[in-house]
Short mmCIF file of C-alpha atoms in Angstrom, two decimals:
data_model
loop_
_atom_site.label_atom_id
_atom_site.label_comp_id
_atom_site.label_asym_id
_atom_site.label_seq_id
_atom_site.Cartn_x
_atom_site.Cartn_y
_atom_site.Cartn_z
CA MET A 1 122.48 119.19 88.91
CA THR A 2 119.16 118.08 90.69
CA ILE A 3 116.70 119.04 87.74
CA ASN A 4 112.97 120.15 89.19
CA GLU A 5 109.78 119.96 87.78
CA LEU A 6 109.63 123.59 85.82
CA ASP A 7 113.15 122.30 84.38
CA LYS A 8 111.27 118.90 83.69
CA LYS A 9 108.40 120.62 81.54
CA ILE A 10 110.40 122.76 80.19
CA ILE A 11 112.73 119.78 79.05
CA ASN A 12 109.81 118.46 77.81
CA ALA A 13 108.44 121.47 76.19
CA ILE A 14 111.88 122.07 74.06
CA SER A 15 113.49 118.42 73.64
CA ALA A 16 110.64 117.64 70.65
CA GLU A 17 110.29 120.95 68.88
CA PHE A 18 112.45 124.14 69.15
CA PRO A 19 109.98 127.37 67.79
CA ILE A 20 111.92 129.15 65.11
CA ILE A 21 110.29 132.37 65.74
CA GLU A 22 112.08 135.55 66.94
CA ARG A 23 111.22 134.79 70.61
CA PRO A 24 111.28 131.21 70.86
CA PHE A 25 111.74 131.47 74.49
CA SER A 26 108.57 133.80 74.84
CA GLN A 27 106.43 131.23 72.93
CA ILE A 28 107.55 127.96 75.11
CA ALA A 29 107.00 131.10 78.53
CA ASP A 30 103.32 131.38 77.29
CA THR A 31 102.76 127.06 76.88
CA LEU A 32 104.07 126.54 80.11
CA GLY A 33 102.51 129.86 82.33
CA ILE A 34 105.55 131.80 82.92
CA SER A 35 107.80 134.36 82.21
CA GLU A 36 110.06 134.69 79.07
CA LYS A 37 112.64 135.32 81.42
CA GLU A 38 112.13 132.55 84.07
CA VAL A 39 112.58 130.28 81.04
CA ILE A 40 115.87 131.13 79.88
CA GLU A 41 117.13 131.82 83.43
CA ARG A 42 116.92 127.34 84.02
CA VAL A 43 118.36 126.82 80.36
CA SER A 44 121.09 128.37 80.83
CA PRO A 45 122.10 126.39 84.28
CA LEU A 46 120.89 123.28 82.37
CA GLU A 47 123.03 123.85 79.29
CA GLN A 48 125.89 124.79 81.81
CA ASN A 49 125.69 121.88 83.29
CA LEU A 50 125.27 119.84 80.17
CA CYS A 51 122.13 118.51 80.76
CA ILE A 52 121.52 120.21 77.24
CA ARG A 53 123.97 119.68 74.71
CA ARG A 54 123.06 121.76 72.75
CA ILE A 55 119.73 123.46 71.00
CA GLY A 56 120.45 123.83 67.31
CA ALA A 57 119.46 121.79 64.03
CA ALA A 58 119.73 118.17 63.11
CA LEU A 59 119.95 117.64 59.71
CA ASN A 60 119.19 114.96 57.73
CA HIS A 61 122.55 113.70 56.90
CA MET A 62 121.81 111.41 53.61
CA LYS A 63 120.23 114.94 51.97
CA ALA A 64 123.26 116.66 53.19
CA GLY A 65 125.67 114.61 51.24
CA TYR A 66 126.45 111.77 54.11
CA SER A 67 124.33 109.02 52.18
CA TYR A 68 126.73 106.09 52.74
CA ASN A 69 126.73 105.19 56.96
CA VAL A 70 127.62 101.67 58.28
CA MET A 71 128.29 100.58 61.89
CA VAL A 72 132.10 98.81 62.26
CA VAL A 73 132.16 96.91 65.37
CA TRP A 74 135.84 96.09 66.53
CA ASP A 75 137.12 93.03 69.02
CA ILE A 76 139.44 94.84 71.38
CA ALA A 77 141.44 93.29 74.00
CA ASP A 78 139.19 94.82 77.11
CA GLU A 79 142.49 96.71 78.69
CA LEU A 80 143.02 98.58 75.27
CA THR A 81 139.32 100.43 75.02
CA ASP A 82 139.90 103.31 76.35
CA GLU A 83 143.26 104.02 74.08
CA MET A 84 141.42 102.79 71.07
CA GLY A 85 138.57 103.93 71.64
CA VAL A 86 140.44 107.73 72.40
CA ILE A 87 142.03 107.34 68.62
CA MET A 88 138.88 105.84 66.59
CA ALA A 89 136.66 108.82 67.99
CA LYS A 90 139.46 111.37 66.70
CA HIS A 91 138.46 110.32 62.90
CA ALA A 92 136.71 112.60 61.52
CA SER A 93 134.38 109.82 59.52
CA VAL A 94 133.67 108.78 63.02
CA SER A 95 130.23 110.25 64.53
CA HIS A 96 129.80 107.66 67.43
CA CYS A 97 132.09 105.79 69.24
CA TYR A 98 131.19 103.53 72.25
CA CYS A 99 132.36 100.54 74.33
CA ARG A 100 129.69 98.41 74.89
CA VAL A 101 129.02 94.86 76.88
CA ARG A 102 129.90 91.86 75.36
CA ASN A 103 127.96 88.45 74.72
CA LYS A 104 128.66 84.48 74.14
CA ASP A 105 127.61 85.09 70.21
CA TRP A 106 129.24 88.98 70.16
CA ARG A 107 132.79 89.32 70.80
CA TYR A 108 132.52 92.72 69.29
CA ASN A 109 132.94 95.71 72.41
CA LEU A 110 133.65 98.44 70.77
CA TYR A 111 130.81 100.36 68.41
CA THR A 112 132.03 103.37 65.35
CA MET A 113 129.10 104.75 63.09
CA ILE A 114 131.20 105.57 59.94
CA HIS A 115 129.10 108.62 57.81
CA ALA A 116 130.66 108.92 54.52
CA ARG A 117 129.72 110.65 51.06
CA THR A 118 130.58 107.28 49.27
CA VAL A 119 131.14 103.70 50.09
CA LYS A 120 134.62 104.38 49.01
CA GLU A 121 135.17 107.11 51.37
CA ALA A 122 133.31 104.94 54.29
CA ASN A 123 136.08 102.33 53.25
CA GLU A 124 139.63 104.26 53.33
CA ALA A 125 137.59 105.46 56.98
CA ILE A 126 137.81 102.08 57.72
CA GLU A 127 141.11 100.96 56.64
CA GLU A 128 143.24 104.69 58.05
CA ILE A 129 141.29 103.22 61.47
CA LYS A 130 142.12 99.70 60.91
CA ALA A 131 146.12 101.10 60.61
CA GLN A 132 145.99 103.36 63.55
CA ILE A 133 144.48 100.16 66.20
CA THR A 134 144.84 97.46 68.15
CA TYR A 135 142.28 95.06 67.41
CA LYS A 136 141.80 91.24 66.63
CA GLU A 137 138.91 91.40 64.52
CA TYR A 138 135.95 93.86 63.16
CA GLN A 139 133.19 93.45 61.13
CA THR A 140 131.02 95.97 58.79
CA LEU A 141 127.11 96.07 59.50
CA GLN A 142 126.05 98.04 56.73
CA THR A 143 122.32 100.49 56.94
CA MET A 144 119.79 97.60 54.76
CA LYS A 145 116.97 99.85 55.67
CA GLU A 146 116.23 102.82 58.53
CA LEU A 147 112.86 101.25 59.83
CA LYS A 148 112.85 104.57 62.93
CA LYS A 149 114.84 107.74 63.18
CA THR A 150 113.16 109.91 65.68
CA GLY A 151 114.05 112.54 68.48
CA MET A 152 113.10 111.87 71.98
CA LYS A 153 110.34 113.38 73.95
CA TYR A 154 111.62 113.68 77.54
CA PHE A 155 109.63 113.51 80.67
CA GLN A 156 106.31 112.56 79.27
CA GLY A 157 104.53 111.06 81.83
CA VAL A 158 106.81 111.78 84.35
CA LEU A 159 105.56 114.99 85.19
CA MET B 1 121.16 126.05 48.80
CA ASP B 2 123.26 129.26 48.39
CA ALA B 3 126.14 130.25 50.69
CA VAL B 4 124.26 132.19 53.14
CA ASP B 5 122.07 128.76 53.96
CA LYS B 6 125.40 126.72 54.03
CA LYS B 7 126.17 129.27 56.92
CA ILE B 8 122.89 129.32 58.72
CA LEU B 9 123.56 125.10 58.83
CA THR B 10 126.64 125.16 60.25
CA LEU B 11 125.47 127.90 62.79
CA LEU B 12 122.66 126.27 63.36
CA GLN B 13 124.17 122.45 64.00
CA ARG B 14 126.73 124.36 66.49
CA GLY B 15 123.88 125.47 68.79
CA LEU B 16 122.18 128.62 69.76
CA ALA B 17 122.84 131.36 71.76
CA ILE B 18 119.98 131.15 75.16
CA CYS B 19 118.67 134.57 74.79
CA GLU B 20 115.83 136.36 74.67
CA GLN B 21 116.46 136.30 70.06
CA PRO B 22 118.65 133.06 69.40
CA TYR B 23 118.18 133.21 65.90
CA LEU B 24 119.54 137.40 66.10
CA ALA B 25 123.32 136.02 66.38
CA VAL B 26 122.86 133.08 63.68
CA ALA B 27 121.10 136.31 61.39
CA ASN B 28 124.19 138.66 62.21
CA GLU B 29 127.00 135.82 61.10
CA ALA B 30 125.26 135.11 58.09
CA GLY B 31 125.14 138.66 56.78
CA VAL B 32 121.38 138.48 57.03
CA SER B 33 118.19 140.06 58.74
CA GLU B 34 116.63 138.39 61.04
CA SER B 35 113.44 137.97 59.58
CA ASP B 36 115.12 136.16 56.67
CA CYS B 37 117.34 133.89 58.45
CA LEU B 38 114.11 132.77 60.41
CA ALA B 39 112.42 132.22 56.67
CA ARG B 40 115.53 130.08 55.35
CA ILE B 41 115.17 128.39 58.30
CA THR B 42 111.54 127.67 57.83
CA LYS B 43 112.06 126.51 54.62
CA LEU B 44 115.29 124.65 55.26
CA LYS B 45 112.92 122.64 57.40
CA GLN B 46 110.65 122.21 54.68
CA GLU B 47 112.42 120.36 52.27
CA GLY B 48 113.78 118.15 55.06
CA LEU B 49 117.53 118.97 54.86
CA ILE B 50 116.97 119.62 58.49
CA ARG B 51 115.87 117.02 60.23
CA ARG B 52 114.31 119.40 63.38
CA VAL B 53 115.48 122.49 65.86
CA SER B 54 115.36 121.45 69.05
CA ALA B 55 117.47 121.30 72.61
CA PHE B 56 119.93 117.90 72.24
CA LEU B 57 120.57 116.47 75.46
CA ASN B 58 122.53 114.40 77.60
CA PRO B 59 120.00 111.79 78.66
CA GLN B 60 122.37 110.12 81.51
CA ASN B 61 122.56 114.36 82.62
CA ILE B 62 118.94 114.06 83.53
CA GLY B 63 118.15 110.30 84.80
CA TYR B 64 117.67 108.67 81.63
CA ARG B 65 119.83 105.90 80.79
CA SER B 66 120.33 105.01 76.83
CA THR B 67 121.09 101.63 75.06
CA LEU B 68 121.44 99.38 71.80
CA CYS B 69 119.47 96.42 70.90
CA ALA B 70 119.98 93.80 69.19
CA VAL B 71 117.90 90.93 67.67
CA HIS B 72 118.66 87.75 65.47
CA MET B 73 115.00 88.37 63.47
CA PRO B 74 113.84 86.03 61.07
CA GLU B 75 113.09 87.73 57.40
CA GLU B 76 109.53 86.58 57.82
CA GLN B 77 108.71 88.34 61.17
CA ILE B 78 110.77 91.87 59.78
CA GLU B 79 107.70 93.77 59.14
CA ALA B 80 105.14 92.91 62.06
CA ALA B 81 107.93 93.20 64.62
CA THR B 82 109.08 96.64 63.20
CA LYS B 83 105.93 98.19 63.96
CA ILE B 84 105.75 96.73 67.19
CA ILE B 85 109.35 98.07 68.24
CA ASN B 86 108.20 100.81 66.60
CA SER B 87 105.46 101.60 68.52
CA PHE B 88 107.08 102.38 71.09
CA ASP B 89 108.36 105.93 71.94
CA GLU B 90 111.72 105.17 74.13
CA VAL B 91 112.76 103.48 70.74
CA THR B 92 114.27 106.72 68.76
CA HIS B 93 116.35 104.27 66.36
CA ASN B 94 115.82 101.08 64.49
CA TYR B 95 117.86 99.94 62.06
CA LEU B 96 117.85 96.32 59.10
CA ARG B 97 121.34 95.64 58.81
CA ASP B 98 123.19 92.95 56.76
CA ASN B 99 124.55 90.58 59.33
CA GLU B 100 124.12 87.21 59.95
CA VAL B 101 123.78 86.95 63.93
CA TYR B 102 121.67 90.23 64.87
CA ASN B 103 120.09 91.83 61.97
CA VAL B 104 117.98 94.20 63.53
CA TRP B 105 119.44 97.04 65.61
CA PHE B 106 117.87 99.34 67.87
CA THR B 107 118.08 101.92 70.57
CA VAL B 108 116.02 102.03 74.21
CA ILE B 109 116.13 105.58 76.11
CA ALA B 110 114.66 105.85 79.31
CA TYR B 111 114.27 106.76 82.56
CA GLY B 112 116.67 105.16 84.82
CA ASP B 113 118.23 101.89 84.20
CA GLU B 114 114.62 100.13 85.60
CA GLY B 115 113.04 102.00 82.64
CA VAL B 116 115.56 100.68 79.92
CA ASN B 117 115.17 97.24 81.32
CA LYS B 118 111.35 97.30 81.53
CA ILE B 119 110.91 98.54 77.96
CA ILE B 120 113.55 95.59 77.19
CA ASP B 121 111.19 93.27 78.81
CA GLU B 122 108.06 94.82 77.20
CA ILE B 123 109.83 94.31 73.84
CA GLU B 124 110.65 90.59 74.04
CA SER B 125 107.93 89.58 75.76
CA LYS B 126 105.88 90.90 72.64
CA LEU B 127 108.01 89.32 69.61
CA ASN B 128 108.83 86.18 71.57
CA LEU B 129 112.71 86.58 70.47
CA THR B 130 115.81 87.54 72.76
CA VAL B 131 116.77 90.86 72.84
CA ASN B 132 120.48 91.52 73.80
CA ASN B 133 121.21 94.20 75.42
CA PHE B 134 124.17 95.74 74.24
CA SER B 135 124.60 98.64 77.50
CA SER B 136 127.65 100.98 77.37
CA THR B 137 129.87 101.09 79.41
CA ALA B 138 132.24 104.46 77.53
CA PHE B 139 131.51 106.69 75.12
CA TYR B 140 134.31 108.51 73.24
CA LYS B 141 132.47 110.15 70.87
CA ILE B 142 128.96 112.18 69.87
CA LYS B 143 129.13 113.98 66.17
CA VAL B 144 126.37 115.66 65.28
CA SER B 145 127.26 118.42 62.80
CA PHE B 146 128.06 117.38 59.09
CA ASN B 147 130.49 119.84 57.21
CA LEU B 148 128.58 121.52 54.35
CA GLU B 149 131.41 122.94 52.36
CA ASP B 150 131.14 119.96 49.16
CA ILE B 151 127.36 119.98 49.05
CA SER B 152 125.71 122.06 45.96
#
């Protein structure tokens, strides 16, 4: 769908923070100088057309008990990436699964993020995935430090 | 955190309805009043269990592009380089990882491929290090909700 200037303003207003009040769209409408109804009538199609995935909460997964996360990268034959990607995506501990370009120093092309409560749970997940897929090699990259994690404010300055 | 909080968190992860009073349905389903529900959400956010309540976009559907970048960074440069990398609003995630080839991994999200490439070029020139762009060619899953049943 085509995003118009008003859509951009609305997305900008709600991508960083959505008000936790009875009438959140009314507050957004006030800041944009339009009616609550207009905002809702723009947000609905944005959601139906999957521009907006959802309006909701993101939890701090550390505090939610999922304190161990690891990125696992896999070297998988090009002709098998889609098939293996779909299999890996089905595993409950896999939160993200992407196919990415390789380079001369980095042969890995499938990336999975594994969120688990414990190291043991993560290792079990990796073993379960290994048993289900065809791969040449893999590597686990543990998070040593979260240097930044924030939301994106869209259409900042594009307006 | 009690059973009502857990219920609210589960519903909030799933997403709010787009209507005048989006929190009302959550309150009803959790069996509390709307004002109690709002107070609980505010508290869970203050306590840090909720990172944020906001709209979550599919960036590619609104003209944005995102990618994952990796850098081989010498230990002594990490502190200064982190400040530079993190100063970009277009970098939303940045992690230090235990890998000998690439130890710093961050995401770049910007308007269009040109936008992404421009940011990568800027970071590269400020760091004076090669930034490897591992752009995605397919994606199979993004899951952002967590099961709270086992959490006390």
